Amino acid sequence: MTNTLYDALIAPHAENPAIFLDLDDGTRWSYSHYVKRTAQLAHALRAAGIVPGDRIVVQAPKLADTIALYGAAVQTGAIYLPLNTAYTQSEVRYFIEDAAPKLIICDPASLAEMTALGASAQVMTLAANGKGTLSIAGDGQPTQFDTVPRSPDDLAALLYTSGTTGRSKGAMLSHKNLLSNAITLTDLWQITKRDRLIHALPIFHTHGLFVALNTALLAGAQVRLMASFDAEGVLAEMPKSTMLMGVPTFYTRLLDDARLTGDLATNMRLFISGSAPLLAETHTAFEARTGHRILERYGMTETNMITSNPYDGDRIAGTVGYPLPDTEVIITTDGEAVKPGEIGVIEVRGENVFQGYWNMPEKTAEELRESGFFITGDLGLASEDGRISIVGRQKDLIISGGYNIYPKEIEDVLNDINGVKESAVFGVPHPDFGESVIAAVVLDGPTMTDMDIAAQVTSELARFKQPRSYVIMESLPRNTMGKVQKNVLRETFKDIKTD
Ligand code: MCA
Ligand code: AMP
């Protein structure tokens, strides 16, 4: 019997002595150790009652055991549901209610909160000192586990992505969705066991979890697992490494450091950027400084990666490259494909495209056509030779430092505050994060300051979603249809001070 992802990504390494994970504290895990630890944690999951199809919510630090837990979830046939570690208790509550997990894994510091939220779920912990209850439950377990069979269409992961309606939607990703994309990217970017990837991304999103780790596992590459991004640490790793995957903020921060030079990057083979638009000026400055042309690619939680600039061939600033092999991309208006050069909505079809939204058949039907095309909500155009450029977004979305922020979710929180009549949340350019969140607020009660408002969103919204500036307005600008003109707000406040 087979398990699609496990057999391709993990099983082949059972006897592989090469280093997989190289951690901040100098600890190194070989691939064979990873396979054994995955089996131990799989036993721990089984002992916790996990059966195939159960959801495991993971809001845990970036540790080697967290990556072993991902493998263990795959091996036991469970569905892995990672959450941003910045989410507040109030945000996490929704995911737990919606996904009804059997098990929640968290940092020991959030144990009480999670237990309070967890309803019938069991709660276990992962901690940097190795003393989390899941790690302890795995210690001493057998280092082999009878892998639970899973077919290509079985679900491997549920990743929540916020929506324009304010409610987050769980994107159901199958074994085939994840594996097909990993195979394509490993091949396209020529990742091999000779590579050493600087991994400074979080491991609760598609980029750091699937794009980075699944390709490394497939190729048998080494991963320098950094707890989080810091420019100094990344620069120190460059002479020993070959690849970096990052969001544009990584590259602007690296450019801000005079130690970034061509000499420092001579061992580096590939710099990849995604999750947010890379400014052409960053692309150009990076090449001028290092001699490397950043390879920009484009993807979504629902689709994994969709397009990539070529490995061999021109990497053009401001474009996201060609559709991946086996991935169809069309540009449409009103569902009809338009001609090259014309702007429309980007739609995508292929084995990488998800299975629909968890418990949301209507939403699935709205965004995933019966023909198999997924409507991304991104606006773009294709050149005559098929290169895709993203020119805007149909969806109301802010991307800050690679994190997606849906204004509707923040407006809902603001509008619930006693004394706030209405609000409009929008993004303005930010030199570090690309975009920054601003809230325009109309009051209807006693005078409140922006500090009063800010204090009230703290417990509701993760820090990265909280507005960096508030403007109190008499009324919001609206068009003749009564719709708030966010473009007017963006233009009016484009130079507003943000921290
Ligand atoms: C941290 N802060 C942020 C962000 N990150 N605020 C806005 N946007 C952010 N992205 C807050 C902190 O809470 C802190 O708040 C303050 O900003 C300064 O923190 P700082 O130390 O400078 O930030 P950092 O810890 O260095 O983080 C910045 C970062 C990080 C390295 C850019 O946000 C990051 O790793 N981003 C990657 C996100 C990612 O993986 N995206 C992929 C999504 P205070 O004011 O309290 O100090 S997957 C995806 O989009 C698709 C599928 C795709 O195509 O990949
Ligand atoms: P997520 O909801 O985290 O899956 O983010 C997906 C969104 O990120 C896409 O719909 C795009 O709007 C954006 N995105 C990802 N990669 C790029 C890129 N290279 N350039 C511009 N936008 C991007």
Coordinates of C-alpha atoms and ligand atoms in Angstrom, one line a residue:
M1 CA 0.0 0.0 0.0
T2 CA 1.2 3.5 -0.7
N3 CA 1.1 6.9 0.9
T4 CA 1.7 9.4 -1.9
L5 CA 3.6 12.1 -0.1
Y6 CA 5.4 9.9 2.5
D7 CA 6.7 7.5 -0.2
A8 CA 8.1 10.3 -2.3
L9 CA 9.4 12.8 0.3
I10 CA 10.3 10.8 3.4
A11 CA 10.6 7.1 2.9
P12 CA 13.5 7.3 0.4
H13 CA 15.7 8.8 3.2
A14 CA 15.4 6.0 5.6
E15 CA 19.1 5.2 5.2
N16 CA 20.3 8.6 4.0
P17 CA 23.2 9.8 6.2
A18 CA 23.3 13.3 4.6
I19 CA 22.3 16.3 6.7
F20 CA 18.8 17.5 6.4
L21 CA 18.3 20.1 9.1
D22 CA 21.1 22.4 10.3
L23 CA 19.7 24.4 13.3
D24 CA 20.6 27.7 14.9
D25 CA 22.1 26.0 18.0
G26 CA 24.4 23.9 15.9
T27 CA 22.3 20.7 16.1
R28 CA 22.2 18.8 12.9
W29 CA 19.7 16.2 11.9
S30 CA 20.6 13.7 9.2
Y31 CA 17.9 12.6 6.8
S32 CA 17.8 9.1 8.4
H33 CA 17.4 10.7 11.9
Y34 CA 14.5 12.7 10.5
V35 CA 12.8 9.6 9.2
K36 CA 13.2 7.9 12.6
R37 CA 11.9 10.9 14.6
T38 CA 9.0 11.2 12.2
A39 CA 8.1 7.6 13.0
Q40 CA 8.4 8.3 16.8
L41 CA 6.0 11.2 16.6
A42 CA 3.7 9.2 14.4
H43 CA 3.5 6.7 17.3
A44 CA 2.8 9.6 19.6
L45 CA 0.0 10.8 17.4
R46 CA -1.5 7.3 17.2
A47 CA -1.4 7.1 21.0
A48 CA -3.2 10.4 21.1
G49 CA -6.0 8.8 19.1
I50 CA -5.2 10.2 15.6
V51 CA -6.8 8.2 12.8
P52 CA -6.7 9.0 9.1
G53 CA -8.6 12.2 8.1
D54 CA -8.3 13.8 11.6
R55 CA -7.2 17.4 11.7
I56 CA -4.1 18.4 13.7
V57 CA -3.9 22.1 14.4
V58 CA -0.3 23.2 14.8
Q59 CA 0.5 26.7 16.2
A60 CA 4.1 25.9 17.2
P61 CA 7.6 27.3 17.1
K62 CA 9.9 26.6 14.2
L63 CA 11.7 23.6 15.5
A64 CA 13.1 20.4 14.0
D65 CA 10.3 18.5 15.9
T66 CA 7.7 20.7 14.2
I67 CA 9.0 19.5 10.9
A68 CA 9.0 15.9 12.1
L69 CA 5.4 16.5 13.2
Y70 CA 4.5 17.5 9.7
G71 CA 6.0 14.2 8.5
A72 CA 4.3 12.3 11.2
A73 CA 0.9 13.8 10.2
V74 CA 1.5 12.7 6.7
Q75 CA 2.6 9.2 7.8
T76 CA -0.5 8.7 10.0
G77 CA -2.8 9.9 7.3
A78 CA -3.9 13.0 9.3
I79 CA -4.5 16.5 7.9
Y80 CA -1.9 19.0 8.9
L81 CA -3.3 22.4 9.8
P82 CA -0.6 25.0 10.6
L83 CA -1.4 28.4 12.1
N84 CA 0.5 31.7 12.2
T85 CA 2.2 31.9 15.6
A86 CA 1.1 35.6 15.7
Y87 CA -2.6 34.8 15.7
T88 CA -4.5 35.8 18.9
Q89 CA -6.7 33.5 20.9
S90 CA -9.7 35.1 19.3
E91 CA -8.4 34.4 15.8
V92 CA -7.5 30.8 16.7
R93 CA -10.9 30.2 18.1
Y94 CA -12.5 30.4 14.6
F95 CA -10.0 27.9 13.1
I96 CA -10.6 25.4 15.9
E97 CA -14.4 25.7 15.6
D98 CA -14.3 25.4 11.8
A99 CA -11.8 22.5 11.5
A100 CA -12.8 20.6 14.6
P101 CA -9.4 19.1 15.2
K102 CA -8.8 15.9 17.2
L103 CA -5.4 17.3 18.4
I104 CA -3.9 20.8 18.9
I105 CA -0.2 21.3 19.2
C106 CA 1.0 24.5 20.6
D107 CA 3.8 26.3 22.5
P108 CA 3.7 25.5 26.3
A109 CA 3.1 29.2 26.8
S110 CA -0.3 28.9 25.1
L111 CA -1.4 25.7 26.7
A112 CA -4.0 27.1 29.0
E113 CA -5.5 29.3 26.2
M114 CA -5.6 26.4 23.8
T115 CA -7.1 24.0 26.3
A116 CA -9.8 26.6 27.0
L117 CA -10.5 26.8 23.2
G118 CA -10.0 23.2 22.3
A119 CA -13.4 21.9 23.2
S120 CA -13.0 18.1 22.7
A121 CA -9.6 18.3 21.2
Q122 CA -6.5 17.0 23.1
V123 CA -3.8 19.6 23.5
M124 CA 0.0 18.8 23.4
T125 CA 3.0 21.0 23.2
L126 CA 6.3 21.5 21.3
A127 CA 9.0 23.5 23.0
A128 CA 12.5 24.7 22.1
N129 CA 14.0 22.8 25.0
G130 CA 12.6 19.5 23.7
K131 CA 10.4 19.2 26.8
G132 CA 7.0 19.7 25.1
T133 CA 4.5 16.9 25.8
L134 CA 4.4 15.7 22.2
S135 CA 8.2 15.5 22.0
I136 CA 8.3 13.5 25.3
A137 CA 5.5 11.3 24.1
G138 CA 7.7 10.5 21.0
D139 CA 10.9 9.9 22.9
G140 CA 11.5 6.2 23.4
Q141 CA 8.9 5.2 20.8
P142 CA 9.9 2.7 18.0
T143 CA 11.8 4.4 15.2
Q144 CA 9.7 2.6 12.6
F145 CA 6.0 3.1 12.0
D146 CA 3.6 1.3 9.6
T147 CA 2.8 4.1 7.2
V148 CA -0.9 4.6 6.8
P149 CA -1.9 4.3 3.1
R150 CA -3.1 7.5 1.5
S151 CA -4.0 7.9 -2.1
P152 CA -3.2 10.9 -4.3
D153 CA -6.6 12.5 -3.7
D154 CA -6.6 12.2 0.0
L155 CA -6.1 15.4 2.0
A156 CA -2.7 16.1 3.5
A157 CA -3.2 19.7 4.7
L158 CA -5.7 22.4 5.4
L159 CA -4.4 25.9 5.1
Y160 CA -6.6 28.8 6.0
T161 CA -6.6 31.9 3.8
S162 CA -8.6 34.9 4.7
G163 CA -11.3 36.0 2.4
T164 CA -12.8 39.2 1.0
T165 CA -15.9 38.3 3.0
G166 CA -13.9 38.4 6.2
R167 CA -14.2 34.7 7.1
S168 CA -11.1 32.6 6.6
K169 CA -11.5 29.7 4.3
G170 CA -9.7 26.4 4.7
A171 CA -8.0 25.4 1.5
M172 CA -8.0 21.6 1.2
L173 CA -4.8 20.3 -0.3
S174 CA -4.4 16.8 -1.4
H175 CA -1.2 14.6 -1.4
K176 CA -1.2 15.0 -5.2
N177 CA -1.6 18.8 -5.1
L178 CA 1.5 19.1 -2.9
L179 CA 3.6 16.4 -4.5
S180 CA 3.0 17.5 -8.1
N181 CA 4.1 21.0 -7.3
A182 CA 7.2 19.9 -5.4
I183 CA 8.3 17.7 -8.3
T184 CA 7.7 20.5 -10.8
L185 CA 9.6 23.1 -8.8
T186 CA 12.5 20.8 -7.9
D187 CA 13.0 20.0 -11.6
L188 CA 12.5 23.6 -12.8
W189 CA 14.8 25.2 -10.2
Q190 CA 17.3 22.3 -10.5
I191 CA 17.4 21.6 -6.8
T192 CA 19.6 18.7 -5.9
K193 CA 21.3 17.0 -2.9
R194 CA 24.2 19.4 -3.4
D195 CA 22.1 22.4 -2.4
R196 CA 22.0 24.1 1.0
L197 CA 18.9 26.2 1.4
I198 CA 18.8 29.2 3.8
H199 CA 15.4 28.7 5.3
A200 CA 14.3 31.9 7.1
L201 CA 10.6 31.8 6.4
P202 CA 7.9 30.8 8.8
I203 CA 6.7 27.2 8.4
F204 CA 3.0 27.8 8.7
H205 CA 2.4 29.0 5.1
T206 CA 2.8 27.5 1.7
H207 CA 6.1 29.3 1.0
G208 CA 8.1 28.1 3.9
L209 CA 6.3 24.8 4.4
F210 CA 5.7 23.4 1.0
V211 CA 7.7 25.3 -1.5
A212 CA 10.8 25.2 0.7
L213 CA 10.6 22.0 2.6
N214 CA 8.9 19.7 0.1
T215 CA 11.4 20.5 -2.6
A216 CA 14.3 20.0 -0.2
L217 CA 12.9 16.7 0.9
L218 CA 12.4 15.6 -2.6
A219 CA 15.9 16.5 -3.7
G220 CA 17.6 15.5 -0.4
A221 CA 19.0 19.0 0.0
Q222 CA 20.3 20.5 3.2
V223 CA 18.2 23.0 5.0
R224 CA 19.7 25.7 7.2
L225 CA 16.7 26.1 9.4
M226 CA 16.8 29.6 11.0
A227 CA 14.2 30.4 13.6
S228 CA 13.2 33.6 11.7
F229 CA 14.7 36.0 9.3
D230 CA 17.4 38.3 10.3
A231 CA 19.6 39.9 7.7
E232 CA 22.8 39.4 9.6
G233 CA 22.2 35.7 10.1
V234 CA 21.3 35.2 6.4
L235 CA 24.4 37.1 5.3
A236 CA 26.6 34.9 7.6
E237 CA 25.1 31.7 6.0
M238 CA 25.5 32.8 2.3
P239 CA 29.1 31.6 1.8
K240 CA 28.1 28.1 2.9
S241 CA 24.8 28.0 1.1
T242 CA 23.4 27.8 -2.4
M243 CA 19.8 28.9 -2.2
L244 CA 17.5 31.4 -0.5
M245 CA 13.8 31.6 -0.7
G246 CA 12.2 34.8 0.5
V247 CA 9.6 37.5 0.4
P248 CA 10.6 40.9 -1.1
T249 CA 11.2 42.3 2.4
F250 CA 14.1 39.8 2.8
Y251 CA 15.7 41.3 -0.3
T252 CA 15.2 45.0 0.6
R253 CA 16.6 44.3 4.1
L254 CA 19.6 42.5 2.7
L255 CA 20.2 45.3 0.3
D256 CA 20.2 47.7 3.2
D257 CA 23.2 45.9 4.6
A258 CA 26.5 47.0 3.1
R259 CA 28.0 43.5 3.8
L260 CA 25.9 42.1 0.9
T261 CA 28.4 41.8 -1.9
G262 CA 29.0 39.7 -5.0
D263 CA 31.9 38.0 -3.2
L264 CA 29.7 37.0 -0.2
A265 CA 27.2 35.4 -2.7
T266 CA 29.6 33.6 -4.9
N267 CA 28.6 30.2 -3.6
M268 CA 24.9 31.0 -4.0
R269 CA 23.2 29.5 -7.0
L270 CA 19.7 30.8 -6.7
F271 CA 17.7 33.6 -5.0
I272 CA 13.9 33.1 -5.2
S273 CA 11.3 35.7 -4.3
G274 CA 7.5 35.4 -4.0
S275 CA 4.4 35.9 -2.0
A276 CA 4.3 39.6 -2.8
P277 CA 5.3 41.8 -5.7
L278 CA 9.1 42.3 -6.0
L279 CA 9.8 45.9 -7.1
A280 CA 11.8 46.2 -10.3
E281 CA 14.2 48.5 -8.5
T282 CA 14.9 45.8 -5.9
H283 CA 15.5 43.3 -8.7
T284 CA 17.9 45.7 -10.4
A285 CA 19.7 46.8 -7.3
F286 CA 20.2 43.2 -6.2
E287 CA 21.7 42.3 -9.5
A288 CA 24.0 45.4 -9.5
R289 CA 25.2 44.5 -6.0
T290 CA 25.6 40.7 -6.3
G291 CA 25.5 39.7 -9.9
H292 CA 22.5 37.5 -9.2
R293 CA 19.1 38.0 -10.9
I294 CA 16.4 37.2 -8.4
L295 CA 14.0 34.5 -9.7
E296 CA 10.5 35.7 -9.0
R297 CA 7.6 33.2 -9.0
Y298 CA 3.9 33.5 -8.2
G299 CA 1.6 31.3 -6.3
M300 CA -1.4 31.0 -3.9
T301 CA -2.3 28.9 -1.0
E302 CA -5.1 27.3 -3.0
T303 CA -2.9 26.5 -6.0
N304 CA 0.6 26.1 -4.7
M305 CA 3.0 27.7 -7.3
I306 CA 1.5 28.8 -10.6
T307 CA 4.2 30.6 -12.6
S308 CA 8.0 31.0 -12.4
N309 CA 10.6 33.0 -14.2
P310 CA 13.0 30.6 -16.0
Y311 CA 16.0 29.1 -14.4
D312 CA 17.9 29.3 -17.6
G313 CA 16.8 32.3 -19.6
D314 CA 15.7 35.8 -18.9
R315 CA 14.4 36.6 -15.4
I316 CA 12.5 39.8 -16.1
A317 CA 11.8 42.3 -13.4
G318 CA 8.1 43.0 -12.9
T319 CA 7.0 39.7 -14.4
V320 CA 6.3 36.4 -12.6
G321 CA 7.4 34.3 -15.6
Y322 CA 5.7 31.4 -17.4
P323 CA 3.0 29.0 -16.2
L324 CA 4.7 26.0 -14.6
P325 CA 4.8 22.9 -16.8
D326 CA 1.5 21.0 -16.5
T327 CA -0.2 24.2 -15.2
E328 CA -2.6 26.0 -17.4
V329 CA -3.0 29.8 -17.0
I330 CA -5.7 31.8 -18.7
I331 CA -6.5 35.5 -18.4
T332 CA -10.2 36.2 -18.5
T333 CA -12.9 38.9 -18.3
D334 CA -16.4 37.6 -17.5
G335 CA -15.0 34.1 -17.8
E336 CA -13.8 34.5 -21.4
A337 CA -10.1 34.3 -22.3
V338 CA -8.7 37.6 -23.5
K339 CA -5.9 38.2 -26.0
P340 CA -2.2 38.6 -25.1
G341 CA -1.5 42.0 -23.7
E342 CA -5.1 42.5 -22.4
I343 CA -5.7 42.7 -18.7
G344 CA -8.0 40.3 -17.0
V345 CA -8.3 37.9 -14.1
I346 CA -5.7 35.2 -13.8
E347 CA -7.3 31.7 -13.7
V348 CA -5.3 28.5 -13.2
R349 CA -5.9 24.7 -13.7
G350 CA -3.6 21.8 -12.9
E351 CA -2.7 19.0 -10.5
N352 CA -1.5 21.8 -8.1
V353 CA -5.0 23.3 -7.7
F354 CA -6.7 22.5 -4.4
Q355 CA -9.8 20.4 -3.7
G356 CA -12.1 23.2 -2.5
Y357 CA -12.8 25.1 0.8
W358 CA -13.4 23.1 3.9
N359 CA -17.1 23.1 4.8
M360 CA -17.8 25.9 2.2
P361 CA -19.3 24.3 -0.9
E362 CA -20.8 27.7 -2.1
K363 CA -17.5 29.5 -1.8
T364 CA -15.8 26.6 -3.6
A365 CA -18.3 26.8 -6.4
E366 CA -17.8 30.6 -6.7
E367 CA -14.0 30.4 -7.1
L368 CA -13.4 26.9 -8.6
R369 CA -15.1 26.4 -11.9
E370 CA -16.5 23.1 -13.0
S371 CA -13.9 23.1 -15.8
G372 CA -11.2 22.9 -13.0
F373 CA -10.0 26.6 -13.4
F374 CA -9.5 28.4 -10.1
I375 CA -10.2 32.1 -10.2
T376 CA -7.3 33.7 -8.4
G377 CA -8.6 37.3 -8.0
D378 CA -5.3 38.6 -9.2
L379 CA -5.3 40.8 -12.3
G380 CA -2.7 40.2 -14.9
L381 CA -1.7 40.0 -18.5
A382 CA 0.2 37.5 -20.7
S383 CA 2.8 38.6 -23.3
E384 CA 2.7 37.1 -26.8
D385 CA 5.2 34.5 -25.6
G386 CA 3.2 33.6 -22.5
R387 CA 5.0 35.5 -19.8
I388 CA 2.6 36.6 -17.0
S389 CA 2.7 40.0 -15.3
I390 CA 0.5 40.8 -12.3
V391 CA -0.9 44.3 -12.6
G392 CA -3.3 44.5 -9.6
R393 CA -5.8 42.6 -7.6
Q394 CA -9.5 42.3 -8.1
K395 CA -9.8 41.2 -4.4
D396 CA -9.4 43.7 -1.6
L397 CA -6.2 42.5 -0.2
I398 CA -3.1 44.1 1.4
I399 CA 0.2 42.2 1.4
S400 CA 2.6 43.3 4.2
G401 CA 6.0 41.6 4.4
G402 CA 4.5 38.6 2.6
Y403 CA 1.5 38.2 4.9
N404 CA -1.9 38.6 3.4
I405 CA -4.3 41.0 5.2
Y406 CA -7.9 41.2 4.2
P407 CA -9.3 44.7 5.0
K408 CA -12.8 43.3 5.6
E409 CA -11.6 41.3 8.6
I410 CA -10.1 44.4 10.2
E411 CA -13.1 46.6 9.3
D412 CA -15.4 44.0 11.0
V413 CA -13.3 44.3 14.2
L414 CA -13.3 48.1 14.0
N415 CA -17.0 48.4 13.3
D416 CA -17.8 46.4 16.4
I417 CA -16.1 48.9 18.6
N418 CA -18.6 51.0 20.5
G419 CA -18.3 54.6 19.1
V420 CA -17.1 53.6 15.6
K421 CA -19.7 54.2 13.0
E422 CA -17.8 52.8 10.0
S423 CA -14.3 52.2 8.8
A424 CA -12.3 51.5 5.6
V425 CA -9.0 49.7 5.7
F426 CA -6.5 50.1 2.9
G427 CA -2.8 49.7 2.1
V428 CA -0.2 52.4 1.4
P429 CA 3.3 51.8 0.1
H430 CA 5.8 50.9 2.8
P431 CA 9.6 50.8 2.2
D432 CA 10.2 47.7 4.3
F433 CA 6.9 45.7 4.2
G434 CA 5.8 46.7 0.7
E435 CA 2.5 47.8 2.0
S436 CA 1.3 49.0 5.4
V437 CA -2.2 48.9 6.9
I438 CA -4.1 52.2 7.4
A439 CA -7.6 52.6 8.8
A440 CA -10.0 55.4 8.1
V441 CA -12.6 55.6 10.8
V442 CA -15.8 57.6 11.2
L443 CA -17.0 58.0 14.8
D444 CA -20.5 58.2 16.0
G445 CA -20.1 58.4 19.7
P446 CA -17.9 60.3 22.2
T447 CA -14.6 61.4 20.9
M448 CA -12.0 58.6 20.7
T449 CA -8.4 58.9 19.8
D450 CA -6.5 56.5 17.6
M451 CA -4.9 55.1 20.8
D452 CA -8.3 54.2 22.2
I453 CA -9.2 52.4 19.0
A454 CA -5.8 50.7 18.7
A455 CA -6.1 49.4 22.3
Q456 CA -9.3 47.7 21.4
V457 CA -8.0 45.8 18.3
T458 CA -5.0 44.4 20.2
S459 CA -6.7 41.3 21.6
E460 CA -8.6 40.6 18.4
L461 CA -6.0 40.8 15.6
A462 CA -2.5 39.5 15.2
R463 CA 0.0 42.3 15.4
F464 CA 0.9 42.3 11.7
K465 CA -2.8 42.9 10.8
Q466 CA -3.2 45.9 13.2
P467 CA -3.5 49.3 11.4
R468 CA -0.2 51.2 11.6
S469 CA -2.0 54.5 11.4
Y470 CA -5.6 55.7 11.9
V471 CA -7.3 58.7 10.3
I472 CA -10.5 59.9 11.9
M473 CA -12.8 61.2 9.1
E474 CA -16.1 63.0 9.0
S475 CA -17.2 60.6 6.3
L476 CA -15.7 58.1 3.9
P477 CA -15.3 59.0 0.3
R478 CA -17.9 57.2 -1.8
N479 CA -18.8 57.0 -5.4
T480 CA -22.3 57.6 -6.8
M481 CA -23.2 53.9 -6.1
G482 CA -22.3 54.5 -2.4
K483 CA -19.2 52.3 -2.6
V484 CA -16.2 53.4 -0.5
Q485 CA -13.5 54.7 -2.8
K486 CA -10.4 53.0 -1.5
N487 CA -8.3 54.3 -4.4
V488 CA -9.1 57.8 -3.2
L489 CA -8.1 56.9 0.4
R490 CA -4.9 55.3 -0.9
E491 CA -4.0 58.4 -2.9
T492 CA -4.9 60.9 -0.2
F493 CA -2.9 59.1 2.5
K494 CA -0.1 57.6 0.5
D495 CA 2.5 59.7 2.4
I496 CA 1.0 59.1 5.9
K497 CA 3.5 58.3 8.6
T498 CA 3.7 54.6 9.6
D499 CA 6.2 53.0 11.9
Ligands
MCA1 C1 6.2 41.3 11.6 N1 5.5 42.4 11.8 C2 4.9 42.7 10.7 C3 5.2 41.8 9.8 N2 6.0 40.9 10.4 N3 4.0 43.8 10.5 C4 3.5 43.8 9.3 N4 3.8 42.9 8.3 C5 4.6 41.9 8.5 N5 4.8 41.0 7.6 C6 5.4 43.2 13.0 C7 6.0 42.6 14.3 O1 4.9 42.0 15.0 C8 6.6 43.8 15.0 O2 5.6 44.5 15.6 C9 7.0 44.7 13.9 O3 6.2 44.4 12.7 C10 8.5 44.7 13.5 O4 8.9 43.3 13.5 P1 10.2 42.9 12.8 O5 11.1 42.3 13.8 O6 10.8 43.9 11.9 O7 9.6 41.8 11.8 P2 10.2 40.5 11.5 O8 10.1 39.6 12.7 O9 11.6 40.8 11.1 O10 9.3 40.0 10.4 C11 9.3 40.6 9.1 C12 9.4 39.4 8.1 C13 8.2 38.4 8.4 C14 10.7 38.8 8.1 C15 9.2 40.1 6.7 O11 7.0 39.1 8.4 C16 8.2 37.3 7.5 O12 9.0 36.3 7.7 N6 7.4 37.3 6.5 C17 7.2 36.2 5.6 C18 5.7 35.9 5.4 C19 5.5 34.6 4.5 O13 6.1 33.6 4.7 N7 4.6 34.7 3.6 C20 4.3 33.6 2.7 C21 2.8 33.4 2.7 P3 5.8 45.5 16.8 O14 5.3 46.8 16.3 O15 5.0 44.9 17.9 O16 7.3 45.5 17.1 S1 2.5 32.1 1.5 C22 2.0 33.0 0.1 O17 1.8 34.1 0.2 C23 1.8 32.4 -1.2 C24 1.3 31.0 -1.3 C25 3.2 32.5 -2.0 O18 3.1 32.8 -3.2 O19 4.2 32.2 -1.3
AMP2 P1 -1.9 33.7 -0.1 O1 -3.3 34.1 0.1 O2 -1.1 33.7 1.1 O3 -2.0 32.4 -0.7 O4 -1.3 34.7 -1.1 C1 -1.5 34.6 -2.5 C2 -1.5 36.0 -3.1 O5 -0.1 36.5 -3.0 C3 -1.7 35.9 -4.6 O6 -3.1 35.8 -4.9 C4 -1.0 37.2 -5.1 O7 -1.9 38.3 -4.9 C5 0.1 37.3 -4.1 N1 1.4 36.9 -4.7 C6 2.1 35.7 -4.5 N2 3.3 35.8 -5.2 C7 3.3 37.0 -5.9 C8 4.2 37.6 -6.7 N3 5.4 37.1 -7.1 N4 3.9 38.9 -7.1 C9 2.8 39.5 -6.8 N5 1.8 38.9 -6.0 C10 2.1 37.7 -5.5

